[in-house]
Coordinates of C-alpha atoms in Angstrom, one line a residue:
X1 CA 236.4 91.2 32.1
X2 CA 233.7 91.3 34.7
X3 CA 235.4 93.2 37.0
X4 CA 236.7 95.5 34.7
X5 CA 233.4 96.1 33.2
X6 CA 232.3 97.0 37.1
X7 CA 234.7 99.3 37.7
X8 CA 234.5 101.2 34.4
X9 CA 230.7 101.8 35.3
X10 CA 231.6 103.0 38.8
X11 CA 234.2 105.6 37.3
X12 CA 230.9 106.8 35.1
X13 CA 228.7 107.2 37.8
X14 CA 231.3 108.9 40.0
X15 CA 232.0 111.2 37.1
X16 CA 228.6 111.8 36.5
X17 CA 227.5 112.4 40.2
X18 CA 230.9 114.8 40.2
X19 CA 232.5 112.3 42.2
X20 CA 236.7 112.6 42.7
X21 CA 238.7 111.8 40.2
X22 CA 241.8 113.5 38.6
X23 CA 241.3 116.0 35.8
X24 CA 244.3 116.9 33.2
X25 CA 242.5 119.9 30.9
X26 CA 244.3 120.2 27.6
X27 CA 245.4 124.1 28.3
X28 CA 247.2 123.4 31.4
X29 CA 249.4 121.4 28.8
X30 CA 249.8 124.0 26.1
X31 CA 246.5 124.0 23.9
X32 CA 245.0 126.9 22.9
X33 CA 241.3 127.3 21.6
X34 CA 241.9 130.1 19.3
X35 CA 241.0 128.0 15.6
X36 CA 244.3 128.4 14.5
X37 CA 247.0 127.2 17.0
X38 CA 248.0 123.5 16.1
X39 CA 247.0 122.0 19.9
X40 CA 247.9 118.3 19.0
X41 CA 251.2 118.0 20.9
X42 CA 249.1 119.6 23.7
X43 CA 246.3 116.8 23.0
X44 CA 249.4 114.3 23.2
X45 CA 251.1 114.8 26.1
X46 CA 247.6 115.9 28.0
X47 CA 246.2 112.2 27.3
X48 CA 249.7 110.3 28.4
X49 CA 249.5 112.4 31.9
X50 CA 245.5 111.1 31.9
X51 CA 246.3 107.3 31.0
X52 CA 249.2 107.0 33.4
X53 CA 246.6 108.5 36.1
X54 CA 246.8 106.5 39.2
X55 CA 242.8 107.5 39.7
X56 CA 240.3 107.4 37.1
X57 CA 240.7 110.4 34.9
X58 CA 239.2 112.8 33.2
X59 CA 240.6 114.4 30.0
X60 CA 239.3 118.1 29.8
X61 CA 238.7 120.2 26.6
X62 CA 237.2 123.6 27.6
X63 CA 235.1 126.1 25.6
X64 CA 236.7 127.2 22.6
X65 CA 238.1 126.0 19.5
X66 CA 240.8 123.9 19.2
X67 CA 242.6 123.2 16.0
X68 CA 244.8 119.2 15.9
X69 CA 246.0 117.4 12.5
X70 CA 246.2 113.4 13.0
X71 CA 246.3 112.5 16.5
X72 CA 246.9 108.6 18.0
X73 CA 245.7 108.3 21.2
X74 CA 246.5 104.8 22.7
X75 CA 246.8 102.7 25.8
X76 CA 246.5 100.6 27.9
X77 CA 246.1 103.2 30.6
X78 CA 246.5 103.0 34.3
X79 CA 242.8 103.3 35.1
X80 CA 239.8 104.3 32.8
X81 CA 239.7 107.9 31.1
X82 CA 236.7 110.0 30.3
X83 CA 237.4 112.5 27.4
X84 CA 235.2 115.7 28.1
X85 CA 234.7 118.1 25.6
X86 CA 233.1 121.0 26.2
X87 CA 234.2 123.0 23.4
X88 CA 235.0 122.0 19.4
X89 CA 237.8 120.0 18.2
X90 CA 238.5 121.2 15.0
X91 CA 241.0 120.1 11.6
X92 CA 242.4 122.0 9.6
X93 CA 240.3 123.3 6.9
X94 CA 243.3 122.6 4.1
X95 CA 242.8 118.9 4.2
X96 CA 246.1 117.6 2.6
X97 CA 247.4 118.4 6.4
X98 CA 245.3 115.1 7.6
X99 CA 244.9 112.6 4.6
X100 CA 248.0 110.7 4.9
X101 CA 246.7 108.5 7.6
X102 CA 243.4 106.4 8.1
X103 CA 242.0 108.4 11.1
X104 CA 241.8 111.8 12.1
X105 CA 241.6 110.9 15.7
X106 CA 242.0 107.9 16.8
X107 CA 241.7 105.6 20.5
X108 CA 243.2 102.1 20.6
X109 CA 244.3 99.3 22.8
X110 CA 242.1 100.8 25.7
X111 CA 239.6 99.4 28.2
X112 CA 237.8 102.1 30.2
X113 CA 236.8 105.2 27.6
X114 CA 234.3 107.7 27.6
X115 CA 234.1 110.7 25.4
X116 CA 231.7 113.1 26.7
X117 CA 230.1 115.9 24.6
X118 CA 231.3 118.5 22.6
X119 CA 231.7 118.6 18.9
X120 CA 233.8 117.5 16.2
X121 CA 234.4 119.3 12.9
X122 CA 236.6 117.9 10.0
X123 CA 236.1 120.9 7.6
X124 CA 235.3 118.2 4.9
X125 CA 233.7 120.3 2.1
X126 CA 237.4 120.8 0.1
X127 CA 237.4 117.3 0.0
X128 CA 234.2 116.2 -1.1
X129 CA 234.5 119.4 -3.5
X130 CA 238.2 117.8 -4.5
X131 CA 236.3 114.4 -5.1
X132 CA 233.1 115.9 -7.2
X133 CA 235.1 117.6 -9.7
X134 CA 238.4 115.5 -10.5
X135 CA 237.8 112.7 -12.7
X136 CA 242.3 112.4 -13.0
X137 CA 242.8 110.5 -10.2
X138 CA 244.4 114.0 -8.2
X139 CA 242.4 113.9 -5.5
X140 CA 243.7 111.8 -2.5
X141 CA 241.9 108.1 -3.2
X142 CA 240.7 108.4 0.6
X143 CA 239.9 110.3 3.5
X144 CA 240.3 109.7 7.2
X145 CA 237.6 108.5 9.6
X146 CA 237.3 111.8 12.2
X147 CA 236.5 109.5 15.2
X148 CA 238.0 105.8 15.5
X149 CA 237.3 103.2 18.4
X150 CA 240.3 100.7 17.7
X151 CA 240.5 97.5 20.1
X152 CA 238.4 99.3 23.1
X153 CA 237.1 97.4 25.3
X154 CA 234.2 98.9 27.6
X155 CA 234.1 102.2 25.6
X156 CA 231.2 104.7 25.6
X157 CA 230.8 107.5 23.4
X158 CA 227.5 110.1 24.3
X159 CA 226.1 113.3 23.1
X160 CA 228.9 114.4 20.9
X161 CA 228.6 116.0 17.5
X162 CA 230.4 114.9 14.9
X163 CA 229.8 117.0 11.6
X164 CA 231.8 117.4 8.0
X165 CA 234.0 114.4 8.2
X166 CA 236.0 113.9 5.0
X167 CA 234.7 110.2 4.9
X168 CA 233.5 108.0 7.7
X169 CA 232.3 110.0 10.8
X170 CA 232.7 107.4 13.8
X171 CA 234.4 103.9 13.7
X172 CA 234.4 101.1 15.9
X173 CA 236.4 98.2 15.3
X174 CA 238.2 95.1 16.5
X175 CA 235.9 96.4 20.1
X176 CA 234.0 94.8 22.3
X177 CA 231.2 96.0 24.8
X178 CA 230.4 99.4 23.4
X179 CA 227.8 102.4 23.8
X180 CA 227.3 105.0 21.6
X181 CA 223.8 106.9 22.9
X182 CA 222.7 111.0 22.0
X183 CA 225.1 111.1 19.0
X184 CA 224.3 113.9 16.2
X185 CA 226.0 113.3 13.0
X186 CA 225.8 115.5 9.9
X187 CA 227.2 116.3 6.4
X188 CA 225.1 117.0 3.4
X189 CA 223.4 114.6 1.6
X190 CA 226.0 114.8 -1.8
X191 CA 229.3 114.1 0.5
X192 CA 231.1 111.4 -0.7
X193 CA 231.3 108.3 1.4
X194 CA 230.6 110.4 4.4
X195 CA 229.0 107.2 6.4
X196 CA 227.6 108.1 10.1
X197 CA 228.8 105.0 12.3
X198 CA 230.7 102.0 11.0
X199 CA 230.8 98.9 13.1
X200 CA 233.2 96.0 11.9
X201 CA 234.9 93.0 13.8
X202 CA 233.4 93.7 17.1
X203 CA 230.8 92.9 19.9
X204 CA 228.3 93.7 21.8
X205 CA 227.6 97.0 20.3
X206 CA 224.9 99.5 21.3
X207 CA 223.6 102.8 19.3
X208 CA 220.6 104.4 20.0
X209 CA 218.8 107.8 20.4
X210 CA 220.8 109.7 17.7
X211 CA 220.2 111.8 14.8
X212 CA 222.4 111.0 11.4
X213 CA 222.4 112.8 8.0
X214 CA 225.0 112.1 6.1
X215 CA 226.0 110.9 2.1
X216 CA 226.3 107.7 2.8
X217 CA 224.5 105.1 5.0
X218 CA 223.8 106.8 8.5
X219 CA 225.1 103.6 10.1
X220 CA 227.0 100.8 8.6
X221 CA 227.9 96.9 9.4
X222 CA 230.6 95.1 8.3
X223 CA 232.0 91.7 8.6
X224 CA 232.6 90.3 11.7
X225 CA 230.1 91.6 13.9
X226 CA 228.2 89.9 16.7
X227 CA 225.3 90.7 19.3
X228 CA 224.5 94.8 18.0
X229 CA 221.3 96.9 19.1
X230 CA 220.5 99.7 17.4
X231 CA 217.4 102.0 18.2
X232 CA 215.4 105.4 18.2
X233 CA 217.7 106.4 15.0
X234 CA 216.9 109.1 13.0
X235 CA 218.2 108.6 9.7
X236 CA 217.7 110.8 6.9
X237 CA 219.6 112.6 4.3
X238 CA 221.6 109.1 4.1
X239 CA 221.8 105.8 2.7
X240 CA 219.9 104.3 5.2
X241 CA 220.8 101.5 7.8
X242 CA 223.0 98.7 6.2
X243 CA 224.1 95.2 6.9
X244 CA 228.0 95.0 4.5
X245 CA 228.9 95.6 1.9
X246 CA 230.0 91.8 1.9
X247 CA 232.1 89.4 0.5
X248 CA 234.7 91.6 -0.6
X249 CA 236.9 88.9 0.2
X250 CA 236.8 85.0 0.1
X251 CA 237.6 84.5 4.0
X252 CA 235.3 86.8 5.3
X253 CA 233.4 86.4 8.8
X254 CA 229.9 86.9 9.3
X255 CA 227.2 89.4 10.7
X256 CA 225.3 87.9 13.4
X257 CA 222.6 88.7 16.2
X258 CA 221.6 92.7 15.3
X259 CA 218.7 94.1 15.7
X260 CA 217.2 97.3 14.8
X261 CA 213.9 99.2 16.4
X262 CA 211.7 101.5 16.6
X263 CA 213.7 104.3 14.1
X264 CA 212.6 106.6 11.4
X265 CA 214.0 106.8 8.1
X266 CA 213.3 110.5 6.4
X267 CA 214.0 110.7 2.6
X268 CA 217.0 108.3 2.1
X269 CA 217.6 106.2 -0.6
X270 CA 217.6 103.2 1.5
X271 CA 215.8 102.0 4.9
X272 CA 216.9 98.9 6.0
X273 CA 219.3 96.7 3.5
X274 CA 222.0 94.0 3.1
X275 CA 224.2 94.4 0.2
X276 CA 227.1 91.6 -1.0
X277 CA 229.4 92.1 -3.9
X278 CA 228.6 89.1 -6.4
X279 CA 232.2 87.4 -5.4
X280 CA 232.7 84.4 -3.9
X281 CA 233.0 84.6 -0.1
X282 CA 232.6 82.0 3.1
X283 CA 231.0 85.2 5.5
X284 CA 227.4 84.7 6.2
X285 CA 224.4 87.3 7.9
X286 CA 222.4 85.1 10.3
X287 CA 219.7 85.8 13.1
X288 CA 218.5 89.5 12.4
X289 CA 215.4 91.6 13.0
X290 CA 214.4 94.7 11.9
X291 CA 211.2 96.1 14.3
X292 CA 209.2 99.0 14.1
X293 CA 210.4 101.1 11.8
X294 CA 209.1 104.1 9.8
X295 CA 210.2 105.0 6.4
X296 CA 208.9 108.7 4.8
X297 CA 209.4 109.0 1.2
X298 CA 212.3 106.3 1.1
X299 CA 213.2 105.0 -2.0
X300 CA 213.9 101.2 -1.1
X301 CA 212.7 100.4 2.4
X302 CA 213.3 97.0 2.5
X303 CA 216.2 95.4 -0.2
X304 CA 218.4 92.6 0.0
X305 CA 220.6 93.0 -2.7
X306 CA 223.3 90.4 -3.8
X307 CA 224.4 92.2 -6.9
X308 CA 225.7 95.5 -4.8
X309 CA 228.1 97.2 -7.2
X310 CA 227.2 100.8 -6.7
X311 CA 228.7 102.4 -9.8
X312 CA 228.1 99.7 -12.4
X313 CA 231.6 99.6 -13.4
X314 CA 233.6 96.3 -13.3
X315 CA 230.9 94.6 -11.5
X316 CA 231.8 91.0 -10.5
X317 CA 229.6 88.6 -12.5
X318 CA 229.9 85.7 -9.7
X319 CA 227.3 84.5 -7.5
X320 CA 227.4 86.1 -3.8
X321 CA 229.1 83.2 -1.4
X322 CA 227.1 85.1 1.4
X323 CA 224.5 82.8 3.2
X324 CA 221.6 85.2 4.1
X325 CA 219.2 83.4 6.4
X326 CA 216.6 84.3 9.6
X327 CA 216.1 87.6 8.6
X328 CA 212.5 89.3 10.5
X329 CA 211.1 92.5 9.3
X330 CA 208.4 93.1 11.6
X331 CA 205.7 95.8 12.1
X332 CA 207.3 98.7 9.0
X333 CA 205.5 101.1 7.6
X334 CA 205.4 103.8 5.9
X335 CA 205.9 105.6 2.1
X336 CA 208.7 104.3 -0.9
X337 CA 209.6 106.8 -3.3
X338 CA 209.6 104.1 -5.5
X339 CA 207.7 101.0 -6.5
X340 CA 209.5 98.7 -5.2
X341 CA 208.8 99.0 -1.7
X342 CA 210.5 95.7 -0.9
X343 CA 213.1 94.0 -3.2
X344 CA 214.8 90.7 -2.4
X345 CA 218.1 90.1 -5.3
X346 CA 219.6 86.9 -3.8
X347 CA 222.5 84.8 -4.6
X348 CA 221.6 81.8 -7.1
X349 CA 223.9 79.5 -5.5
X350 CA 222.8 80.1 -1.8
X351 CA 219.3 80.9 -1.9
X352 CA 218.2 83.5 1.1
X353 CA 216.4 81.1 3.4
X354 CA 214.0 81.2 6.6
X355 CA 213.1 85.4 6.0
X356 CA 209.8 86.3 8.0
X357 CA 207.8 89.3 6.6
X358 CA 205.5 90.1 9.4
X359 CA 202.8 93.1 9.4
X360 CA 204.8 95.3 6.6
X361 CA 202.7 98.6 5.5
X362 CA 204.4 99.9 3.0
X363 CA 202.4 102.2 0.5
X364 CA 204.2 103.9 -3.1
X365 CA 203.7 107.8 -2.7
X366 CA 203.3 107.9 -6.4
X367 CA 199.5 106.8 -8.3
X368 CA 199.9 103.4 -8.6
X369 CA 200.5 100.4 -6.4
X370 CA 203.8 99.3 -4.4
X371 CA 205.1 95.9 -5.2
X372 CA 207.6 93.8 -4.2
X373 CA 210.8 91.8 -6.1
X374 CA 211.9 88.5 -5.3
X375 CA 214.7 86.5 -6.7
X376 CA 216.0 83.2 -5.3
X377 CA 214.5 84.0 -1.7
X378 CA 212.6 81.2 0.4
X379 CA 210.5 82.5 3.0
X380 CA 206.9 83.2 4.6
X381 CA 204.5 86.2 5.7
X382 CA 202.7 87.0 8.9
X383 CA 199.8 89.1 9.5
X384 CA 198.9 92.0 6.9
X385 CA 201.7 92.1 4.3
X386 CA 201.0 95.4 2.0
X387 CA 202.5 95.4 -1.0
X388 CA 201.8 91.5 -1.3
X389 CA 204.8 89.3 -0.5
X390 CA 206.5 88.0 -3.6
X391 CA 207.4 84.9 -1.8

């Protein structure tokens, strides 16, 4: 792993320092950047030349737009592979052509990836428009996530925009070891389930200096996912930065060693948050701190809630199996749109346990006083607590 690890980071540096290395650039192999020529065979058969490379390699997409459906890009490849995308990869704006699979694009069973640059587009507004105004079920149940991560191991992804994805913009899962640094991530703030970065069942994850505004939460956690930093996020239009949902199902794993700094939160409905379904479950959130953040005009900028069911409708009446405990908020200030600056719904039968509130500065934009809510939470204050702790 070690040596792997080494070599990727040498192929970066080389790249980076315009070292050799071999370059495949997706024309040479048929694409064209026109908007309206399908390039995804081109995409195709460019990356299997790349991945059987001999030398590290670089995957070239050149000025222009350049028009793929679904595309599967997978390994294991010969030596690592930077991606570099100068111009925009784009879908097609009818999006029945990509909603049949999970993932628009997609990388898996790789160790050694960079994707450099560039932009994304899904064309996502028929969607969400599709989704806003049926109520008979005729809209597809679910769009694809425009950039997937699947078992990558070593796996960077830097100053690429990803904008209008029909649901999730970037997904890393079952990874391990993986840097995500100078992303830019938008769609408005009434897209459905348009969620900036979702991290599930992997390690050792880093995200940091990126801007995400989105209709859903600019970066999400889910179970399974150990040893994360993320920092100097801005997040805002957005749900905010959240740990779940959880226990969806009874064998779930946990969320465990994440920590999130010194990021601003600008008008979301959230700031930071863990959210569990009411259900039984045997997944747990353990060993987590939340440091130096900002929230403007954010309507809850510190919640725990174990009663998530976002749409009221068949909400489970259970009590949340999820054990919640060493949970830091330090040094957050800021404005809530609401009263309830900080709120703190935990499970009956497993009492949130060992959470430190220390120097919190959170003041209700409104006339009246912020407050905070607690129910079945055990823990203690450091420092200048404002509104007073409720525990």
């Amino acid at each position: 792993m070690k040596s792997s690890y080494l070599f990727l980071i040498i192929f970066l540096f080389s790249n980076a320092q315009g070292g050799s290395g071999s370059i495949f650039e997706v024309t040479n192999y048929g694409a064209r950047g026109d908007g309206i020529t399908d390039s995804t065979n081109a995409f195709l058969t460019t990356w299997k030349a790349a991945c059987a490379s001999s030398t590290p390699a670089t995957m070239k997409i050149p000025d222009g737009d350049y028009l793929i459906t679904n595309a599967l890009f997978v390994g294991p490849c010969e030596n690592p592979v930077m991606v570099e995308i100068i111009g925009t990869v784009v879908a097609p704006v009818d999006y029945n052509k990509i909603v049949n699979f999970s993932y628009w694009i997609k990388f898996k069973s790789i160790n050694g990836l960079w994707i450099k640059g560039g932009t994304l587009d899904a064309k996502g507004k028929g969607y969400w428009d599709c989704k806003s105004k049926s109520s008979s079920g005729t809209c597809p149940s679910s769009g694809p996530t425009s950039l997937t991560f699947e078992s990558v191991t070593n796996g960077k992804i830097s100053k690429l925009t990803s904008k209008n994805s029909l649901q999730i913009h970037i997904s890393i899962h079952k990874s391990k070891n993986t840097t995500l640094s100078d992303i830019n991530i938008s769609a408005p703030g009434d897209s459905p389930n348009t969620d900036g970065i979702h991290v599930e069942a992997s390690s050792i994850t880093s995200i940091s200096s990126s801007t995400i505004g989105t209709g859903d939460d600019c970066i999400s956690i889910g179970p399974g996912t150990f040893t994360t930093s993320i920092h100097n996020i801005a997040c805002g239009p957005g749900h905010g930065i959240s740990i779940g949902s959880l226990a969806r199902r009874v064998n779930e794993d946990g969320v465990k060693d994440l920590k999130v700094s010194n990021s601003n939160f600008i008008g979301t409905t959230n700031g930071v948050r863990i959210k569990t379904w009411a259900n039984p479950s045997n997944g747990y959130v353990n060993n987590i701190l939340f440091k130096k953040l900002i929230m403007n005009n954010v309507r809850n900028p510190i919640i725990i809630d174990q009663k998530y069911c976002p749409n009221n409708i068949n909400c489970p009446t259970q009590s949340s199996g999820i054990k919640i405990s060493n949970v830091v908020y330090q040094n957050i200030k800021g404005t809530s749109a609401t009263k309830a600056a900080m709120t703190f719904i935990c499970s009956s039968s497993n009492v949130c346990t060992s959470i430190l509130l220390q120097d919190i500065n959170l003041s209700y934009i409104g006339t009246s006083a912020a407050k905070s809510n607690c129910e079945n939470i055990l823990g203690a204050t450091s420092g200048t607590i404002s509104p007073k702790s409720c525990f």
